[in-house]
mmCIF file of C-alpha atoms and ligand atoms in Angstrom:
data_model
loop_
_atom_site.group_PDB
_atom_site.id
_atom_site.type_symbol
_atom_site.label_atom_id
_atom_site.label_comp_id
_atom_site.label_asym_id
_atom_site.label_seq_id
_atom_site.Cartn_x
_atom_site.Cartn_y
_atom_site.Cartn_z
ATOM 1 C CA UNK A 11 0.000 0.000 0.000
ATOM 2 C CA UNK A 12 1.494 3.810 -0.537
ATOM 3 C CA UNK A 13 2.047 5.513 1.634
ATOM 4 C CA UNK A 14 -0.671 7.775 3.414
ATOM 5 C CA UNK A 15 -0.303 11.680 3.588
ATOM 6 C CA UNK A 16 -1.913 13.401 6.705
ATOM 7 C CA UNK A 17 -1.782 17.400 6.480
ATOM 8 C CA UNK A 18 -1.259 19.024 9.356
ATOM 9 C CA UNK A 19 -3.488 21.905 9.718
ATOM 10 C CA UNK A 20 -1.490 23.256 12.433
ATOM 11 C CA UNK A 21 -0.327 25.161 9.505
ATOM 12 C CA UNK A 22 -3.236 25.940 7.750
ATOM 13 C CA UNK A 23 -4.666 29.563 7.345
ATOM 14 C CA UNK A 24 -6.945 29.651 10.127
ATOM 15 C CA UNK A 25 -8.904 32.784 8.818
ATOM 16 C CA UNK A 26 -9.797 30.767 6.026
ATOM 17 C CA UNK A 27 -9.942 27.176 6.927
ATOM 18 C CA UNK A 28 -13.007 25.603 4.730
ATOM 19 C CA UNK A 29 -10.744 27.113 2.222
ATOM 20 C CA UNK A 30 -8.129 24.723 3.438
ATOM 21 C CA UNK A 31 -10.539 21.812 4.403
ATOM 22 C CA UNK A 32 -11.685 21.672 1.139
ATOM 23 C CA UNK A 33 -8.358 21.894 -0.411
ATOM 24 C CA UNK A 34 -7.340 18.415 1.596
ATOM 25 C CA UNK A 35 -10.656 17.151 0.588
ATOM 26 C CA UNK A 36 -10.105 17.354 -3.083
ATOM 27 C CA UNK A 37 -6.315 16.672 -3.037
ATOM 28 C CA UNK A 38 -4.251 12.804 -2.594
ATOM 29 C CA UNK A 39 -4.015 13.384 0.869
ATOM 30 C CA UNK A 40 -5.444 10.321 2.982
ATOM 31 C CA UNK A 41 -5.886 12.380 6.630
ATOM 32 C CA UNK A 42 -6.491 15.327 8.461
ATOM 33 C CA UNK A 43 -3.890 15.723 11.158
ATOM 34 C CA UNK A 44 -4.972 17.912 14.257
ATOM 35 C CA UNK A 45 -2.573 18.987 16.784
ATOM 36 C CA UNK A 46 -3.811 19.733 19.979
ATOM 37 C CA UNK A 47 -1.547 21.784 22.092
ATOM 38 C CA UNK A 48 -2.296 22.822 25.729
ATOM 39 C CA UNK A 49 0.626 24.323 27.097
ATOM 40 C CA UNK A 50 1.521 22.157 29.607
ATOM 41 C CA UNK A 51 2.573 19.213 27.914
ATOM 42 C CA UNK A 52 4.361 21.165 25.341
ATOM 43 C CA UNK A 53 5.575 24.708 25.141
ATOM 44 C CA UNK A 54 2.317 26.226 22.898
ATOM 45 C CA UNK A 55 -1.294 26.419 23.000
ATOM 46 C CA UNK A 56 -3.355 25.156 19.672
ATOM 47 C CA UNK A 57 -6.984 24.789 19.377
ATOM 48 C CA UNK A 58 -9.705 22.352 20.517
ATOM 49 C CA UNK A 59 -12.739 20.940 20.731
ATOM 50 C CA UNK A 60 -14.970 24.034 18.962
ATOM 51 C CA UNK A 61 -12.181 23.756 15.976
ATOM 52 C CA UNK A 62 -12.445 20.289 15.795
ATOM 53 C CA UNK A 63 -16.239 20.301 15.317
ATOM 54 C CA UNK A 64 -16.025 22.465 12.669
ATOM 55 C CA UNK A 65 -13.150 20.903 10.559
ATOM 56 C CA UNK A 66 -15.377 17.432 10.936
ATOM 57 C CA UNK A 67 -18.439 19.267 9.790
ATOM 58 C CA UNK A 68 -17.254 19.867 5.922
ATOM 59 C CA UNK A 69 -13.804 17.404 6.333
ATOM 60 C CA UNK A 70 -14.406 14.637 4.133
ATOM 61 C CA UNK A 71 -11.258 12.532 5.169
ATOM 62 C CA UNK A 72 -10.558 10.894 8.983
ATOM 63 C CA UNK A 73 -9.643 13.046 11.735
ATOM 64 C CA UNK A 74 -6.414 12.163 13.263
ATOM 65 C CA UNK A 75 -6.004 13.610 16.560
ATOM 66 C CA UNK A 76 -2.607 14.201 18.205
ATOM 67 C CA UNK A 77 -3.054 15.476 21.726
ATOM 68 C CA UNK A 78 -0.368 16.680 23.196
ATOM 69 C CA UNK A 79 -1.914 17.224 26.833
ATOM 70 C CA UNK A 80 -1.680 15.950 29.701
ATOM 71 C CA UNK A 81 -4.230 13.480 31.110
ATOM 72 C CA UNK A 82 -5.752 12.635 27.805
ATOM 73 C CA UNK A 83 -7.899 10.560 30.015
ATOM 74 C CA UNK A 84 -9.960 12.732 30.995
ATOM 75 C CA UNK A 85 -11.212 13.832 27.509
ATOM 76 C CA UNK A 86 -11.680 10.610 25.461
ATOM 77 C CA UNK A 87 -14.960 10.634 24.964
ATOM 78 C CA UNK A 88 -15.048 14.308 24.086
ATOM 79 C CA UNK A 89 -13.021 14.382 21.499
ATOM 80 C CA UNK A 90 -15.417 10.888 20.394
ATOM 81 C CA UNK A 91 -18.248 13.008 20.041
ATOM 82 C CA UNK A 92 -15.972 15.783 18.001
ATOM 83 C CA UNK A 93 -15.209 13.364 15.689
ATOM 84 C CA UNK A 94 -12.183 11.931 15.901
ATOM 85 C CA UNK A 95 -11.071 8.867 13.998
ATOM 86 C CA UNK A 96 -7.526 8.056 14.784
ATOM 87 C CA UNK A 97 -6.937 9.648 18.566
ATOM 88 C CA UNK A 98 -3.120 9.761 19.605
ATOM 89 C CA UNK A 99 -2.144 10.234 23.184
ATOM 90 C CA UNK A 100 1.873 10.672 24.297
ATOM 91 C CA UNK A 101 3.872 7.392 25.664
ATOM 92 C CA UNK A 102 5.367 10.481 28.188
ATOM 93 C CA UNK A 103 1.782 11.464 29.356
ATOM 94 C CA UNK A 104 0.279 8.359 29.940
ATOM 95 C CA UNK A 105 0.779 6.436 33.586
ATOM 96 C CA UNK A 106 -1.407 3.916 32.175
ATOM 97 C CA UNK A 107 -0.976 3.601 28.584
ATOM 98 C CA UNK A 108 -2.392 0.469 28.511
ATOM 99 C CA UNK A 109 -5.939 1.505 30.313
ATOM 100 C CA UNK A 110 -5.900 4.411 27.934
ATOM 101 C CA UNK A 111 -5.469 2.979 24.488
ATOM 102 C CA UNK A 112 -8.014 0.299 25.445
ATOM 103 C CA UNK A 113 -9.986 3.639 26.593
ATOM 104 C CA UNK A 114 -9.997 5.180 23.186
ATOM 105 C CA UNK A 115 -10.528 1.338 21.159
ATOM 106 C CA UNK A 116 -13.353 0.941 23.606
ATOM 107 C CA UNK A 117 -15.303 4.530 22.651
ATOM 108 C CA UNK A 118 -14.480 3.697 18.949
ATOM 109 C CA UNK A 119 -11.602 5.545 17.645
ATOM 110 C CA UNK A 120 -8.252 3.773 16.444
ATOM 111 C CA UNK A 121 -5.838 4.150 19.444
ATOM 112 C CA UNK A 122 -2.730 5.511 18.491
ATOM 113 C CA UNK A 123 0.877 6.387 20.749
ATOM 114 C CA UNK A 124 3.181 8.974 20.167
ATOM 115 C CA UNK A 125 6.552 9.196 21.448
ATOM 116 C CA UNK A 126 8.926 12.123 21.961
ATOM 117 C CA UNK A 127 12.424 12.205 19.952
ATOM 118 C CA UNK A 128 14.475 11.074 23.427
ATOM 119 C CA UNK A 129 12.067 8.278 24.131
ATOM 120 C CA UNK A 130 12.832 4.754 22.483
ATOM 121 C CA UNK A 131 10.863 2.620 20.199
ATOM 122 C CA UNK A 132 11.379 -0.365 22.974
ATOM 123 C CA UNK A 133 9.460 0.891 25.387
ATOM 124 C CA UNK A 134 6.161 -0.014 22.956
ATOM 125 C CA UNK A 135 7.172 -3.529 22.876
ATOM 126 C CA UNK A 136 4.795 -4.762 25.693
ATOM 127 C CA UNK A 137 1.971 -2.431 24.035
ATOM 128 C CA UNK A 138 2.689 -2.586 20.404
ATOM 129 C CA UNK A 139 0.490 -5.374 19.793
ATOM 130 C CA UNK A 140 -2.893 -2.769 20.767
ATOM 131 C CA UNK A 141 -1.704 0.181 19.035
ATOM 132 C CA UNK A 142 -3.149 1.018 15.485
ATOM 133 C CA UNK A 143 -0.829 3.680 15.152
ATOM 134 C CA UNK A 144 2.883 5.026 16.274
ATOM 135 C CA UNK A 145 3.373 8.808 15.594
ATOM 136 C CA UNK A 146 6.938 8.903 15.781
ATOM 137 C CA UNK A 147 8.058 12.625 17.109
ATOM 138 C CA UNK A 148 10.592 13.775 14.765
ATOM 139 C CA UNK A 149 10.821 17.109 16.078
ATOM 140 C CA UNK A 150 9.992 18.122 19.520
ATOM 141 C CA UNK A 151 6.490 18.545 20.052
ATOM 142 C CA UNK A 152 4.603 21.904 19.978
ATOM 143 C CA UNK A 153 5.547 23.795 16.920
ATOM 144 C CA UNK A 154 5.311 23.453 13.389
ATOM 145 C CA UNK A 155 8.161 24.237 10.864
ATOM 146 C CA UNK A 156 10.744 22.433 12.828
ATOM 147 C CA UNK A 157 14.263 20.934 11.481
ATOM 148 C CA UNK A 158 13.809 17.563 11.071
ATOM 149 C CA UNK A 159 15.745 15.038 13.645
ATOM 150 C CA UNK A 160 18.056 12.566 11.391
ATOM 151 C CA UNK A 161 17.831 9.791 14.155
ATOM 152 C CA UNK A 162 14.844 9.124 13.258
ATOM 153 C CA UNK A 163 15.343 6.841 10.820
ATOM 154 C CA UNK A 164 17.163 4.217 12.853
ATOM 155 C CA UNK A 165 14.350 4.246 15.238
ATOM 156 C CA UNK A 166 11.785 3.708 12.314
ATOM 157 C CA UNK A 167 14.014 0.573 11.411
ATOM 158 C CA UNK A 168 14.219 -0.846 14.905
ATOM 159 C CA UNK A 169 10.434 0.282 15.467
ATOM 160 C CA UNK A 170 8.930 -1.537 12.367
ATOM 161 C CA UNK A 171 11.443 -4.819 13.455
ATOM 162 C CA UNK A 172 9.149 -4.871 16.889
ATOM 163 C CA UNK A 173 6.014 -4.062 15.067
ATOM 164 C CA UNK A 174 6.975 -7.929 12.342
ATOM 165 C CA UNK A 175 7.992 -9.215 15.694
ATOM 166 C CA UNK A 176 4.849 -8.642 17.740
ATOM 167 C CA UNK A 177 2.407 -9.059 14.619
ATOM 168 C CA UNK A 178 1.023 -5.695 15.271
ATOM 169 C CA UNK A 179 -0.995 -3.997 12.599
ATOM 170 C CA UNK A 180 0.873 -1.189 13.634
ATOM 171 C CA UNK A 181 1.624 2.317 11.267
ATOM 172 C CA UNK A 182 4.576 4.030 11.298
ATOM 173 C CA UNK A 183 3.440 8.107 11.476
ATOM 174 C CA UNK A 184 6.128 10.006 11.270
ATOM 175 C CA UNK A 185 5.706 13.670 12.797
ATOM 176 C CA UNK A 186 7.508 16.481 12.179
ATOM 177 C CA UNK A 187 9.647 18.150 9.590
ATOM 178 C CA UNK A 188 8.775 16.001 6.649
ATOM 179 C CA UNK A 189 9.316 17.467 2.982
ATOM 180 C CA UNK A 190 9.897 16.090 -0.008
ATOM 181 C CA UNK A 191 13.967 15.660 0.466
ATOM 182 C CA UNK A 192 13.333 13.555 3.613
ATOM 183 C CA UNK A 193 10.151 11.227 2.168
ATOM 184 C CA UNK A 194 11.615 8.987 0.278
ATOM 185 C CA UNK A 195 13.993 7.799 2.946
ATOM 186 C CA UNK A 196 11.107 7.713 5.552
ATOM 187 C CA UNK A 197 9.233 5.528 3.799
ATOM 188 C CA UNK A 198 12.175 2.761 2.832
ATOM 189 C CA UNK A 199 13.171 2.865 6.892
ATOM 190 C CA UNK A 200 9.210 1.340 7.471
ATOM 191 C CA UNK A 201 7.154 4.358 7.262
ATOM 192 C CA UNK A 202 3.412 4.228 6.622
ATOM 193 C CA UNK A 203 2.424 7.388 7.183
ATOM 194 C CA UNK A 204 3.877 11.048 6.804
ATOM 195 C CA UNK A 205 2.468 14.438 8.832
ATOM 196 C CA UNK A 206 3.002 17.012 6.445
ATOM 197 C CA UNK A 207 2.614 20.878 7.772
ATOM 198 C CA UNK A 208 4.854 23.367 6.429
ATOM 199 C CA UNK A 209 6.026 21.786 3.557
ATOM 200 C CA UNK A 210 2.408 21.471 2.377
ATOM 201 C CA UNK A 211 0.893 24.753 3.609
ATOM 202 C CA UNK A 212 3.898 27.159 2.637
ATOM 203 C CA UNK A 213 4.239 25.457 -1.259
ATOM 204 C CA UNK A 214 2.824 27.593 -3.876
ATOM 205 C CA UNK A 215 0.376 24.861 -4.634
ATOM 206 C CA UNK A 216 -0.345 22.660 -1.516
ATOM 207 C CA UNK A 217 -2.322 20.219 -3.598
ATOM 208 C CA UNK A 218 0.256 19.407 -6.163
ATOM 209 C CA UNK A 219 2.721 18.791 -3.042
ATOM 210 C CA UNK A 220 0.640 16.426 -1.517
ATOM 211 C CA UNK A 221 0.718 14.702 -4.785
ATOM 212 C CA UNK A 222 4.288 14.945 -5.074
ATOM 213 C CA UNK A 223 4.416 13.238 -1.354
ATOM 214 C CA UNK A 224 1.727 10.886 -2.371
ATOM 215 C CA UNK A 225 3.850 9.422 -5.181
ATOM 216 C CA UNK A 226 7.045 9.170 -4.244
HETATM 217 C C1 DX5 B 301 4.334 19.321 16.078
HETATM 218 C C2 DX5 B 301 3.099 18.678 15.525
HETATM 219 C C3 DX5 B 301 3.177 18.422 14.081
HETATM 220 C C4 DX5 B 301 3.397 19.634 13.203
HETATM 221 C C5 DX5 B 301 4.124 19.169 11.980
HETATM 222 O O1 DX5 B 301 4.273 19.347 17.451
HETATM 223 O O2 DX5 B 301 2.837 17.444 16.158
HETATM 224 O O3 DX5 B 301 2.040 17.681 13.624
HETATM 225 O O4 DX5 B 301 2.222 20.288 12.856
HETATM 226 O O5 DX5 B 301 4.432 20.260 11.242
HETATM 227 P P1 DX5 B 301 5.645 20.305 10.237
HETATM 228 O O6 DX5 B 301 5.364 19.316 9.145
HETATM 229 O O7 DX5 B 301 5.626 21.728 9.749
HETATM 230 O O8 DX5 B 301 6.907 19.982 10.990
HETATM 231 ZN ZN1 ZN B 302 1.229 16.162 15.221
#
């Protein structure tokens, strides 16, 4: 299967974001990514709940949902009834990963773990087989625009060697700083799917670079 492209709209024009909604709509891209922020767990506030009802009311692709707060917990069902479709809580905020990515399966989302550029892959192993989806940090949460981190290939290797090991039906997301110099080697270390902000959103024609991403 190609690889899927999930636009963040972190970097979308907020002022006009049907605009933008529409543009992901009728474009290759497979996802919508939505970063929430809530400036505790990472250095920046995004947007929430209100945003995310809109963007699901004319958003014609599923909703993945990267919270980057603490005690997701407390707002699983929430962001259920928002309409999330893939909903991502961090490895580092979770006491209980295990409780909470049953929690999200259990309300009917695809569970997904994210984990921060220090924190390695091995720690999944004795979760790996629940998880629907890894978004690999490959920049340091709460900003978008960053310089992608080269290490993160090597973990993609040694991740998708767990994910074969375990029989997980695991994807590979990879988070942060993708562009089209960096795709190509994502996707040979095990990727399955690529977060795309600023190299989408600041191209002269964001549509035609999702297709660019889309087909390499
Ligand atoms: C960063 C977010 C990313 C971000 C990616 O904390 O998780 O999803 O929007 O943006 P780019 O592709 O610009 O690095
Ligand atoms: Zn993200």
């Amino acid at each position: 299967m190609s690889v899927l492209i999930a636009p963040s709209i972190l970097s979308a024009d907020f002022a006009n974001l049907q605009r933008d909604i529409e543009m992901v709509n009728n474009s290759k891209a497979d996802w919508f990514h939505l970063d929430v922020m809530d400036g505790v767990f990472v250095p920046n506030i995004s947007y929430g709940f209100p945003v995310i009802k809109a963007i699901k009311k004319y958003a014609k692709k599923p909703l993945d949902v990267h919270l980057m707060i603490v005690d997701p917990d407390k707002f699983i069902q929430q962001f259920k009834d928002v309409g999330a479709d893939v909903l991502t809580v961090h490895y580092e905020a979770c006491i209980h990963l295990h409780r909470t990515v049953h929690a999200i399966k259990d309300a009917g989302m695809k569970a997904g773990v994210a984990i921060n550029p220090h924190t390695s892959v091995h720690l999944l192993e004795d979760i790996i087989a629940d998880i629907d989806v890894v978004n690999m940090m490959s920049v340091n949460p709460g900003f978008g625009g960053q310089k992608f981190i080269e290490h993160t290939y090597e973990k993609v290797e040694t991740l998708k060697r767990i994910i074969d090991f375990a029989k997980s039906k695991a994807k590979i997301e990879i988070d942060g700083g993708v562009d089209l110099n960096n795709a190509a080697a994502l996707i040979k270390a095990g990727a399955d799917v690529l977060v795309t902000g600023n190299t989408v959103f600041s191209s002269a024609d964001p549509s035609a670079t999702i297709a660019k991403l889309k087909n390499i």
